[in-house]
PDB file of C-alpha atoms and ligand atoms in Angstrom:
ATOM      1  CA  MET A1442      23.794   8.856 -47.418  1.00 92.00           C
ATOM      2  CA  LEU A1443      25.775  11.284 -45.248  1.00 95.00           C
ATOM      3  CA  ASP A1444      27.648  14.171 -46.831  1.00 97.00           C
ATOM      4  CA  ARG A1445      30.881  15.797 -45.597  1.00 97.00           C
ATOM      5  CA  PHE A1446      28.895  17.897 -43.146  1.00 97.00           C
ATOM      6  CA  ASN A1447      26.929  14.993 -41.718  1.00 97.00           C
ATOM      7  CA  ARG A1448      23.702  15.903 -43.487  1.00 98.00           C
ATOM      8  CA  ASN A1449      21.603  12.912 -44.453  1.00 98.00           C
ATOM      9  CA  LEU A1450      20.828  13.286 -48.158  1.00 98.00           C
ATOM     10  CA  ASN A1451      17.501  11.521 -48.331  1.00 98.00           C
ATOM     11  CA  TYR A1452      15.522  13.904 -50.559  1.00 98.00           C
ATOM     12  CA  LEU A1453      15.586  13.849 -54.361  1.00 98.00           C
ATOM     13  CA  ARG A1454      13.860  16.530 -56.426  1.00 98.00           C
ATOM     14  CA  ILE A1455      13.334  15.645 -60.043  1.00 98.00           C
ATOM     15  CA  SER A1456      12.596  18.264 -62.679  1.00 98.00           C
ATOM     16  CA  VAL A1457      10.847  16.363 -65.461  1.00 98.00           C
ATOM     17  CA  THR A1458      10.654  19.202 -67.983  1.00 97.00           C
ATOM     18  CA  ASP A1459      11.866  22.748 -68.575  1.00 96.00           C
ATOM     19  CA  ARG A1460       8.540  23.601 -70.233  1.00 96.00           C
ATOM     20  CA  CYS A1461       5.812  25.539 -68.429  1.00 96.00           C
ATOM     21  CA  ASN A1462       2.298  26.746 -69.243  1.00 96.00           C
ATOM     22  CA  LEU A1463       2.780  29.930 -67.166  1.00 96.00           C
ATOM     23  CA  ARG A1464       5.296  32.764 -67.440  1.00 95.00           C
ATOM     24  CA  CYS A1465       5.639  33.946 -63.841  1.00 96.00           C
ATOM     25  CA  SER A1466       7.668  37.131 -64.117  1.00 94.00           C
ATOM     26  CA  TYR A1467      10.138  36.173 -61.364  1.00 95.00           C
ATOM     27  CA  CYS A1468      10.764  32.754 -62.906  1.00 94.00           C
ATOM     28  CA  MET A1469      10.707  32.848 -66.701  1.00 88.00           C
ATOM     29  CA  PRO A1470      11.330  35.589 -69.246  1.00 83.00           C
ATOM     30  CA  GLU A1471       8.174  36.850 -70.972  1.00 80.00           C
ATOM     31  CA  GLU A1472       9.481  35.847 -74.404  1.00 82.00           C
ATOM     32  CA  GLY A1473       9.974  32.286 -73.165  1.00 79.00           C
ATOM     33  CA  ILE A1474      13.178  30.283 -73.012  1.00 86.00           C
ATOM     34  CA  ILE A1475      15.313  28.286 -75.400  1.00 91.00           C
ATOM     35  CA  LEU A1476      13.847  24.867 -74.774  1.00 93.00           C
ATOM     36  CA  LEU A1477      15.970  21.790 -74.276  1.00 94.00           C
ATOM     37  CA  PRO A1478      15.999  19.551 -77.350  1.00 96.00           C
ATOM     38  CA  HIS A1479      13.743  16.522 -76.830  1.00 94.00           C
ATOM     39  CA  GLU A1480      16.613  14.055 -77.141  1.00 96.00           C
ATOM     40  CA  GLU A1481      18.341  15.664 -74.162  1.00 97.00           C
ATOM     41  CA  ILE A1482      15.364  15.185 -71.849  1.00 98.00           C
ATOM     42  CA  LEU A1483      15.623  12.108 -69.652  1.00 98.00           C
ATOM     43  CA  SER A1484      13.137   9.380 -70.530  1.00 98.00           C
ATOM     44  CA  TYR A1485      10.778   8.032 -67.888  1.00 98.00           C
ATOM     45  CA  ASP A1486      12.788   4.800 -67.845  1.00 98.00           C
ATOM     46  CA  GLU A1487      15.975   6.747 -67.137  1.00 98.00           C
ATOM     47  CA  ILE A1488      14.323   8.812 -64.392  1.00 98.00           C
ATOM     48  CA  ALA A1489      12.824   5.739 -62.724  1.00 98.00           C
ATOM     49  CA  GLU A1490      16.103   3.816 -62.886  1.00 98.00           C
ATOM     50  CA  PHE A1491      18.035   6.782 -61.504  1.00 98.00           C
ATOM     51  CA  THR A1492      15.498   7.113 -58.687  1.00 98.00           C
ATOM     52  CA  ARG A1493      15.809   3.410 -57.886  1.00 98.00           C
ATOM     53  CA  ILE A1494      19.573   3.786 -57.493  1.00 98.00           C
ATOM     54  CA  ALA A1495      19.121   6.939 -55.404  1.00 98.00           C
ATOM     55  CA  VAL A1496      16.728   5.018 -53.145  1.00 98.00           C
ATOM     56  CA  ASP A1497      19.289   2.196 -52.850  1.00 98.00           C
ATOM     57  CA  ASN A1498      21.636   4.902 -51.592  1.00 98.00           C
ATOM     58  CA  GLY A1499      19.310   6.230 -48.933  1.00 98.00           C
ATOM     59  CA  VAL A1500      16.776   8.506 -50.624  1.00 98.00           C
ATOM     60  CA  THR A1501      13.312   8.172 -49.063  1.00 98.00           C
ATOM     61  CA  LYS A1502      11.617  11.388 -50.220  1.00 98.00           C
ATOM     62  CA  VAL A1503      10.996  12.232 -53.865  1.00 98.00           C
ATOM     63  CA  ARG A1504       9.436  15.366 -55.337  1.00 98.00           C
ATOM     64  CA  ILE A1505       8.484  15.737 -58.991  1.00 98.00           C
ATOM     65  CA  THR A1506       8.748  19.276 -60.295  1.00 98.00           C
ATOM     66  CA  GLY A1507       9.557  21.229 -63.454  1.00 96.00           C
ATOM     67  CA  GLY A1508       9.042  23.498 -65.410  1.00 96.00           C
ATOM     68  CA  GLU A1509       5.473  22.445 -64.965  1.00 97.00           C
ATOM     69  CA  PRO A1510       5.383  18.672 -64.414  1.00 98.00           C
ATOM     70  CA  LEU A1511       1.781  18.328 -65.587  1.00 98.00           C
ATOM     71  CA  VAL A1512       2.636  19.530 -69.098  1.00 98.00           C
ATOM     72  CA  ARG A1513       4.874  16.506 -69.659  1.00 98.00           C
ATOM     73  CA  LYS A1514       2.905  13.856 -71.515  1.00 98.00           C
ATOM     74  CA  GLY A1515       2.014  10.769 -69.521  1.00 98.00           C
ATOM     75  CA  ILE A1516       3.274  12.143 -66.201  1.00 98.00           C
ATOM     76  CA  SER A1517       1.033   9.774 -64.227  1.00 98.00           C
ATOM     77  CA  ALA A1518       2.919   6.856 -65.768  1.00 98.00           C
ATOM     78  CA  LEU A1519       6.158   8.215 -64.311  1.00 98.00           C
ATOM     79  CA  VAL A1520       4.481   8.673 -60.932  1.00 98.00           C
ATOM     80  CA  GLY A1521       3.419   5.030 -61.101  1.00 98.00           C
ATOM     81  CA  MET A1522       6.946   3.887 -61.976  1.00 98.00           C
ATOM     82  CA  ILE A1523       8.445   5.845 -59.069  1.00 98.00           C
ATOM     83  CA  SER A1524       5.766   4.816 -56.585  1.00 98.00           C
ATOM     84  CA  ASP A1525       6.559   1.164 -57.384  1.00 98.00           C
ATOM     85  CA  ILE A1526      10.075   1.644 -55.987  1.00 98.00           C
ATOM     86  CA  LYS A1527      10.218   0.184 -52.486  1.00 98.00           C
ATOM     87  CA  GLY A1528      11.636   2.529 -49.875  1.00 98.00           C
ATOM     88  CA  ILE A1529      10.007   5.826 -50.830  1.00 98.00           C
ATOM     89  CA  THR A1530       7.971   7.083 -47.900  1.00 98.00           C
ATOM     90  CA  ASP A1531       7.041  10.490 -49.326  1.00 98.00           C
ATOM     91  CA  LEU A1532       6.221  11.061 -53.006  1.00 98.00           C
ATOM     92  CA  SER A1533       5.083  14.594 -53.818  1.00 98.00           C
ATOM     93  CA  MET A1534       4.766  17.023 -56.715  1.00 98.00           C
ATOM     94  CA  THR A1535       5.141  20.785 -57.029  1.00 98.00           C
ATOM     95  CA  THR A1536       2.740  22.189 -59.613  1.00 98.00           C
ATOM     96  CA  ASN A1537       1.111  25.456 -60.578  1.00 98.00           C
ATOM     97  CA  GLY A1538      -2.207  23.609 -60.368  1.00 98.00           C
ATOM     98  CA  VAL A1539      -3.557  24.803 -63.720  1.00 98.00           C
ATOM     99  CA  LEU A1540      -4.014  21.264 -65.067  1.00 98.00           C
ATOM    100  CA  LEU A1541      -4.557  19.549 -61.748  1.00 98.00           C
ATOM    101  CA  LYS A1542      -8.297  19.198 -62.118  1.00 98.00           C
ATOM    102  CA  GLN A1543      -7.676  16.879 -65.074  1.00 98.00           C
ATOM    103  CA  TYR A1544      -4.911  14.886 -63.397  1.00 98.00           C
ATOM    104  CA  ALA A1545      -5.571  14.749 -59.633  1.00 98.00           C
ATOM    105  CA  ASP A1546      -7.446  11.441 -59.563  1.00 98.00           C
ATOM    106  CA  GLU A1547      -5.073   9.599 -61.866  1.00 98.00           C
ATOM    107  CA  LEU A1548      -2.017  10.950 -60.019  1.00 98.00           C
ATOM    108  CA  ARG A1549      -3.432   9.691 -56.729  1.00 98.00           C
ATOM    109  CA  ALA A1550      -4.266   6.335 -58.300  1.00 98.00           C
ATOM    110  CA  ALA A1551      -0.711   6.141 -59.642  1.00 98.00           C
ATOM    111  CA  GLY A1552       0.656   6.532 -56.107  1.00 98.00           C
ATOM    112  CA  LEU A1553       1.344  10.240 -55.632  1.00 98.00           C
ATOM    113  CA  HIS A1554       0.973  11.126 -51.940  1.00 98.00           C
ATOM    114  CA  ARG A1555       0.585  14.896 -51.962  1.00 98.00           C
ATOM    115  CA  VAL A1556       1.031  18.173 -53.839  1.00 98.00           C
ATOM    116  CA  ASN A1557       2.432  21.634 -53.297  1.00 98.00           C
ATOM    117  CA  ILE A1558       0.624  24.209 -55.397  1.00 98.00           C
ATOM    118  CA  SER A1559       2.100  27.604 -56.218  1.00 98.00           C
ATOM    119  CA  LEU A1560      -0.179  30.568 -55.590  1.00 98.00           C
ATOM    120  CA  ASP A1561       1.109  34.107 -55.053  1.00 98.00           C
ATOM    121  CA  THR A1562      -2.156  36.067 -55.258  1.00 98.00           C
ATOM    122  CA  ILE A1563      -5.872  35.279 -55.253  1.00 98.00           C
ATOM    123  CA  ASP A1564      -6.768  38.276 -57.398  1.00 98.00           C
ATOM    124  CA  PRO A1565      -7.677  36.995 -60.897  1.00 98.00           C
ATOM    125  CA  GLU A1566      -6.289  40.052 -62.683  1.00 98.00           C
ATOM    126  CA  LYS A1567      -3.082  40.187 -60.686  1.00 98.00           C
ATOM    127  CA  PHE A1568      -2.682  36.458 -61.246  1.00 98.00           C
ATOM    128  CA  ARG A1569      -3.014  36.980 -65.007  1.00 98.00           C
ATOM    129  CA  ALA A1570      -0.551  39.877 -64.916  1.00 97.00           C
ATOM    130  CA  LEU A1571       1.979  37.837 -62.911  1.00 97.00           C
ATOM    131  CA  THR A1572       1.686  34.636 -64.933  1.00 97.00           C
ATOM    132  CA  LEU A1573       0.798  36.186 -68.324  1.00 95.00           C
ATOM    133  CA  THR A1574      -1.200  33.145 -69.422  1.00 93.00           C
ATOM    134  CA  GLY A1575      -2.866  31.902 -66.250  1.00 96.00           C
ATOM    135  CA  ASN A1576      -6.539  31.679 -65.322  1.00 98.00           C
ATOM    136  CA  ILE A1577      -6.751  31.584 -61.538  1.00 98.00           C
ATOM    137  CA  TYR A1578     -10.062  29.713 -61.564  1.00 98.00           C
ATOM    138  CA  ASN A1579      -8.239  26.705 -63.026  1.00 98.00           C
ATOM    139  CA  VAL A1580      -5.904  26.790 -60.029  1.00 98.00           C
ATOM    140  CA  PHE A1581      -8.774  27.044 -57.547  1.00 98.00           C
ATOM    141  CA  GLU A1582     -10.396  24.038 -59.240  1.00 98.00           C
ATOM    142  CA  GLY A1583      -7.079  22.223 -59.209  1.00 98.00           C
ATOM    143  CA  ILE A1584      -6.698  22.799 -55.473  1.00 98.00           C
ATOM    144  CA  ARG A1585     -10.209  21.479 -54.870  1.00 98.00           C
ATOM    145  CA  ALA A1586      -9.564  18.453 -57.070  1.00 98.00           C
ATOM    146  CA  ALA A1587      -6.309  17.689 -55.224  1.00 98.00           C
ATOM    147  CA  ARG A1588      -8.118  17.719 -51.889  1.00 98.00           C
ATOM    148  CA  ASN A1589     -10.953  15.578 -53.176  1.00 98.00           C
ATOM    149  CA  ALA A1590      -8.502  13.100 -54.643  1.00 98.00           C
ATOM    150  CA  GLY A1591      -6.744  12.806 -51.273  1.00 98.00           C
ATOM    151  CA  LEU A1592      -3.417  14.366 -52.309  1.00 98.00           C
ATOM    152  CA  LEU A1593      -2.968  15.509 -48.741  1.00 98.00           C
ATOM    153  CA  PRO A1594      -1.817  17.672 -47.173  1.00 97.00           C
ATOM    154  CA  VAL A1595      -2.213  20.210 -49.961  1.00 98.00           C
ATOM    155  CA  LYS A1596       0.421  22.869 -49.338  1.00 98.00           C
ATOM    156  CA  ILE A1597       0.492  26.282 -50.965  1.00 98.00           C
ATOM    157  CA  ASN A1598       3.798  27.863 -52.031  1.00 97.00           C
ATOM    158  CA  CYS A1599       3.456  31.632 -51.927  1.00 98.00           C
ATOM    159  CA  VAL A1600       6.334  33.716 -53.293  1.00 97.00           C
ATOM    160  CA  ILE A1601       6.672  37.057 -51.525  1.00 97.00           C
ATOM    161  CA  LYS A1602       8.910  40.027 -52.272  1.00 95.00           C
ATOM    162  CA  GLU A1603       9.826  40.987 -48.718  1.00 93.00           C
ATOM    163  CA  SER A1604       7.140  40.040 -46.232  1.00 95.00           C
ATOM    164  CA  LYS A1605       4.102  37.864 -45.721  1.00 96.00           C
ATOM    165  CA  ASN A1606       2.226  41.041 -44.806  1.00 97.00           C
ATOM    166  CA  GLU A1607       2.214  42.214 -48.405  1.00 97.00           C
ATOM    167  CA  GLU A1608      -1.306  42.614 -49.775  1.00 97.00           C
ATOM    168  CA  ALA A1609      -1.078  39.684 -52.188  1.00 97.00           C
ATOM    169  CA  ALA A1610       0.291  37.336 -49.534  1.00 98.00           C
ATOM    170  CA  LEU A1611      -2.352  38.383 -47.020  1.00 98.00           C
ATOM    171  CA  GLY A1612      -5.024  37.397 -49.535  1.00 98.00           C
ATOM    172  CA  VAL A1613      -3.425  33.990 -50.063  1.00 98.00           C
ATOM    173  CA  THR A1614      -3.122  33.525 -46.288  1.00 98.00           C
ATOM    174  CA  ARG A1615      -6.824  34.229 -45.856  1.00 98.00           C
ATOM    175  CA  TYR A1616      -7.724  31.843 -48.670  1.00 98.00           C
ATOM    176  CA  CYS A1617      -5.595  29.116 -47.055  1.00 98.00           C
ATOM    177  CA  GLU A1618      -7.209  29.658 -43.666  1.00 97.00           C
ATOM    178  CA  GLU A1619     -10.693  29.487 -45.180  1.00 97.00           C
ATOM    179  CA  ASN A1620      -9.847  26.333 -47.103  1.00 96.00           C
ATOM    180  CA  ASN A1621      -7.781  24.588 -44.468  1.00 94.00           C
ATOM    181  CA  LEU A1622      -4.570  24.604 -46.521  1.00 97.00           C
ATOM    182  CA  GLU A1623      -0.993  24.780 -45.275  1.00 97.00           C
ATOM    183  CA  ILE A1624       0.983  27.742 -46.567  1.00 97.00           C
ATOM    184  CA  ARG A1625       4.710  28.332 -47.018  1.00 97.00           C
ATOM    185  CA  TYR A1626       6.093  31.774 -47.787  1.00 97.00           C
ATOM    186  CA  ILE A1627       9.082  31.769 -50.131  1.00 96.00           C
ATOM    187  CA  LYS A1628      10.984  35.002 -50.427  1.00 95.00           C
ATOM    188  CA  GLN A1629      11.760  35.769 -54.049  1.00 95.00           C
ATOM    189  CA  MET A1630      15.290  34.556 -54.696  1.00 93.00           C
ATOM    190  CA  ASP A1631      17.999  35.414 -57.183  1.00 92.00           C
ATOM    191  CA  LEU A1632      20.188  32.486 -58.162  1.00 92.00           C
ATOM    192  CA  VAL A1633      22.804  34.563 -59.966  1.00 91.00           C
ATOM    193  CA  LYS A1634      23.198  37.112 -57.192  1.00 93.00           C
ATOM    194  CA  GLY A1635      23.054  34.404 -54.557  1.00 90.00           C
ATOM    195  CA  HIS A1636      20.081  35.910 -52.742  1.00 91.00           C
ATOM    196  CA  PHE A1637      18.268  33.251 -50.769  1.00 88.00           C
ATOM    197  CA  SER A1638      16.624  32.916 -47.403  1.00 85.00           C
ATOM    198  CA  THR A1639      14.748  30.375 -45.362  1.00 88.00           C
ATOM    199  CA  VAL A1640      11.257  29.330 -46.364  1.00 89.00           C
ATOM    200  CA  GLU A1641       8.741  30.275 -43.707  1.00 89.00           C
ATOM    201  CA  GLY A1642       6.587  27.244 -42.948  1.00 85.00           C
ATOM    202  CA  GLY A1643       9.007  24.883 -44.703  1.00 83.00           C
ATOM    203  CA  THR A1644      12.576  23.621 -44.419  1.00 81.00           C
ATOM    204  CA  GLY A1645      14.110  25.131 -47.561  1.00 84.00           C
ATOM    205  CA  GLY A1646      16.860  27.713 -47.468  1.00 86.00           C
ATOM    206  CA  ASP A1647      18.582  26.552 -44.270  1.00 92.00           C
ATOM    207  CA  CYS A1648      21.852  25.082 -45.552  1.00 95.00           C
ATOM    208  CA  SER A1649      22.654  23.310 -42.278  1.00 95.00           C
ATOM    209  CA  LEU A1650      19.486  21.229 -42.691  1.00 94.00           C
ATOM    210  CA  CYS A1651      19.629  20.734 -46.458  1.00 96.00           C
ATOM    211  CA  ASN A1652      19.033  17.090 -47.340  1.00 97.00           C
ATOM    212  CA  ARG A1653      18.446  17.566 -51.093  1.00 97.00           C
ATOM    213  CA  LEU A1654      19.834  16.462 -54.388  1.00 98.00           C
ATOM    214  CA  ARG A1655      18.303  17.867 -57.567  1.00 98.00           C
ATOM    215  CA  LEU A1656      18.046  16.226 -60.953  1.00 98.00           C
ATOM    216  CA  THR A1657      17.418  18.464 -63.960  1.00 97.00           C
ATOM    217  CA  ALA A1658      15.297  17.405 -66.917  1.00 97.00           C
ATOM    218  CA  ASN A1659      18.443  16.861 -69.014  1.00 97.00           C
ATOM    219  CA  GLY A1660      20.168  14.681 -66.463  1.00 98.00           C
ATOM    220  CA  LYS A1661      22.382  17.009 -64.463  1.00 97.00           C
ATOM    221  CA  LEU A1662      22.537  16.113 -60.801  1.00 98.00           C
ATOM    222  CA  LYS A1663      22.979  19.186 -58.611  1.00 97.00           C
ATOM    223  CA  PRO A1664      23.950  18.960 -54.958  1.00 97.00           C
ATOM    224  CA  CYS A1665      22.857  22.543 -54.250  1.00 96.00           C
ATOM    225  CA  LEU A1666      20.392  25.000 -55.805  1.00 95.00           C
ATOM    226  CA  PHE A1667      22.803  27.889 -55.213  1.00 94.00           C
ATOM    227  CA  SER A1668      25.898  26.408 -56.799  1.00 95.00           C
ATOM    228  CA  ASN A1669      27.240  25.768 -60.298  1.00 95.00           C
ATOM    229  CA  ILE A1670      28.299  22.243 -59.362  1.00 96.00           C
ATOM    230  CA  GLU A1671      26.536  19.527 -61.359  1.00 97.00           C
ATOM    231  CA  PHE A1672      27.207  16.012 -62.576  1.00 98.00           C
ATOM    232  CA  ASP A1673      25.938  14.532 -65.819  1.00 98.00           C
ATOM    233  CA  ILE A1674      24.250  11.257 -64.916  1.00 98.00           C
ATOM    234  CA  ARG A1675      24.386   9.889 -68.464  1.00 98.00           C
ATOM    235  CA  GLU A1676      28.102  10.590 -68.907  1.00 98.00           C
ATOM    236  CA  LEU A1677      29.184   9.422 -65.468  1.00 98.00           C
ATOM    237  CA  GLY A1678      26.737   6.654 -64.764  1.00 98.00           C
ATOM    238  CA  PHE A1679      23.930   7.027 -62.247  1.00 98.00           C
ATOM    239  CA  GLU A1680      25.623   5.701 -59.108  1.00 98.00           C
ATOM    240  CA  LYS A1681      28.879   7.561 -59.686  1.00 98.00           C
ATOM    241  CA  ALA A1682      26.998  10.824 -60.266  1.00 98.00           C
ATOM    242  CA  ILE A1683      25.158  10.321 -56.966  1.00 98.00           C
ATOM    243  CA  MET A1684      28.426   9.680 -55.111  1.00 98.00           C
ATOM    244  CA  LEU A1685      30.111  12.698 -56.672  1.00 98.00           C
ATOM    245  CA  ALA A1686      27.150  14.991 -55.956  1.00 98.00           C
ATOM    246  CA  ALA A1687      26.896  13.800 -52.358  1.00 97.00           C
ATOM    247  CA  GLY A1688      30.640  14.184 -51.878  1.00 97.00           C
ATOM    248  CA  SER A1689      30.732  17.719 -53.226  1.00 97.00           C
ATOM    249  CA  LYS A1690      27.622  19.207 -51.637  1.00 97.00           C
ATOM    250  CA  PRO A1691      28.794  22.594 -50.377  1.00 97.00           C
ATOM    251  CA  GLU A1692      28.376  23.502 -46.732  1.00 97.00           C
ATOM    252  CA  CYS A1693      26.376  26.531 -47.807  1.00 96.00           C
ATOM    253  CA  GLY A1694      24.901  27.839 -51.049  1.00 94.00           C
ATOM    254  CA  SER A1695      26.552  30.745 -52.882  1.00 93.00           C
ATOM    255  CA  LYS A1696      25.559  31.505 -56.492  1.00 92.00           C
ATOM    256  CA  ASN A1697      24.217  29.620 -59.455  1.00 93.00           C
ATOM    257  CA  GLU A1698      25.150  31.210 -62.754  1.00 90.00           C
ATOM    258  CA  ASN A1699      24.206  28.252 -64.954  1.00 86.00           C
ATOM    259  CA  ASN A1700      20.574  27.551 -64.112  1.00 84.00           C
ATOM    260  CA  GLU A1701      17.218  29.139 -63.465  1.00 84.00           C
ATOM    261  CA  PHE A1702      14.317  28.056 -61.278  1.00 88.00           C
ATOM    262  CA  TYR A1703      12.417  26.776 -64.311  1.00 86.00           C
ATOM    263  CA  ASN A1704      15.075  24.207 -65.101  1.00 82.00           C
ATOM    264  CA  ILE A1705      15.868  23.101 -61.571  1.00 87.00           C
ATOM    265  CA  GLY A1706      12.415  23.184 -60.083  1.00 81.00           C
ATOM    266  CA  GLY A1707      12.740  25.645 -57.215  1.00 78.00           C
TER     267      GLY A1707
HETATM  268  N1  LIG B 322       5.653  24.799 -62.211  1.00 87.94           N
HETATM  269  C1  LIG B 322       5.654  24.322 -60.868  1.00 87.94           C
HETATM  270  C2  LIG B 322       5.118  25.369 -59.914  1.00 87.94           C
HETATM  271  O1  LIG B 322       4.769  26.464 -60.362  1.00 87.94           O
HETATM  272  O2  LIG B 322       5.019  25.087 -58.733  1.00 87.94           O
HETATM  273  C3  LIG B 322       6.976  23.764 -60.394  1.00 87.94           C
HETATM  274  C4  LIG B 322       8.238  24.495 -60.752  1.00 87.94           C
HETATM  275  S1  LIG B 322       8.415  26.070 -59.984  1.00 87.94           S
HETATM  276  C5  LIG B 322       9.988  26.574 -60.621  1.00 87.94           C
HETATM  277  C6  LIG B 322       8.725  25.598 -58.309  1.00 87.94           C
HETATM  278  C7  LIG B 322       8.623  26.694 -57.296  1.00 87.94           C
HETATM  279  O3  LIG B 322       9.670  27.619 -57.488  1.00 87.94           O
HETATM  280  C8  LIG B 322       7.321  27.469 -57.346  1.00 87.94           C
HETATM  281  O4  LIG B 322       6.689  27.450 -56.093  1.00 87.94           O
HETATM  282  C9  LIG B 322       7.773  28.870 -57.703  1.00 87.94           C
HETATM  283  O5  LIG B 322       6.956  29.842 -57.137  1.00 87.94           O
HETATM  284  C10 LIG B 322       9.191  28.894 -57.145  1.00 87.94           C
HETATM  285  N2  LIG B 322      10.038  29.916 -57.742  1.00 87.94           N
HETATM  286  C11 LIG B 322      10.265  30.161 -59.028  1.00 87.94           C
HETATM  287  N3  LIG B 322      11.097  31.211 -59.197  1.00 87.94           N
HETATM  288  C12 LIG B 322      11.408  31.643 -57.959  1.00 87.94           C
HETATM  289  C13 LIG B 322      12.225  32.697 -57.456  1.00 87.94           C
HETATM  290  N4  LIG B 322      12.894  33.530 -58.259  1.00 87.94           N
HETATM  291  N5  LIG B 322      12.304  32.834 -56.123  1.00 87.94           N
HETATM  292  C14 LIG B 322      11.633  32.000 -55.297  1.00 87.94           C
HETATM  293  N6  LIG B 322      10.854  30.989 -55.703  1.00 87.94           N
HETATM  294  C15 LIG B 322      10.729  30.815 -57.020  1.00 87.94           C
END
């Protein structure tokens, strides 16, 4: 599926929930968020059917994200439904890793190929301060479980303020080297102010290469993370929403005043 700027939109990111078991200070307010009502959240059948139509239209890469995807009940069933769709060559998940020890084997068995795990510091106290509720040892165990389950390559997403030479990032870099993990440095972004930059070690943030469409947990299809444009897949119908999103993908991101990372998935 080519857009107006000849970019091949072959990558769908699906946020399956706005709920999260962490409260990373740069992502979610400490007091929490007003959660989407359950009836607004897309069912697994709706997500799988939407994905099937997206694949019919050229999508080959799918990433499951959130909120925290592992807090949605029965997530492995959704992975199984998506992995049954012929034509997907890369099926991945972005997770904070806290629950991964419990789920890694069943996710792999359901057909998940690989995971990206978010880790901004390896210091247990700083991790707790950053995430408010997190125990870093659960994440370390989750990373180990992902590797053992064969969810490879395991990639680490490390959010930095300005530079990968910050103390916290240096610690994560060392940990990744010692454990043979790929790392990507993501500069902290601001959707409302339109502050974004390229992801070091990844492909995000370079608008000329952007091949993504993003589906929110309540069924809004967004052609760009840094834009207010979105199409309601339930109101419009799945195929029409895909066509409209592809046709209106901006050449470059600007600002997003309607969403936050926790409801689009980063
Ligand atoms: N809960 C999952 C996780 O922690 O990976 C998936 C959702 S989370 C919103 C996806 C990614 O977005 C994470 O790697 C997170 O660090 C990143 N993220 C969240 N807020 C961000 C911000 N303001 N700037 C840059 N990255 C951000």
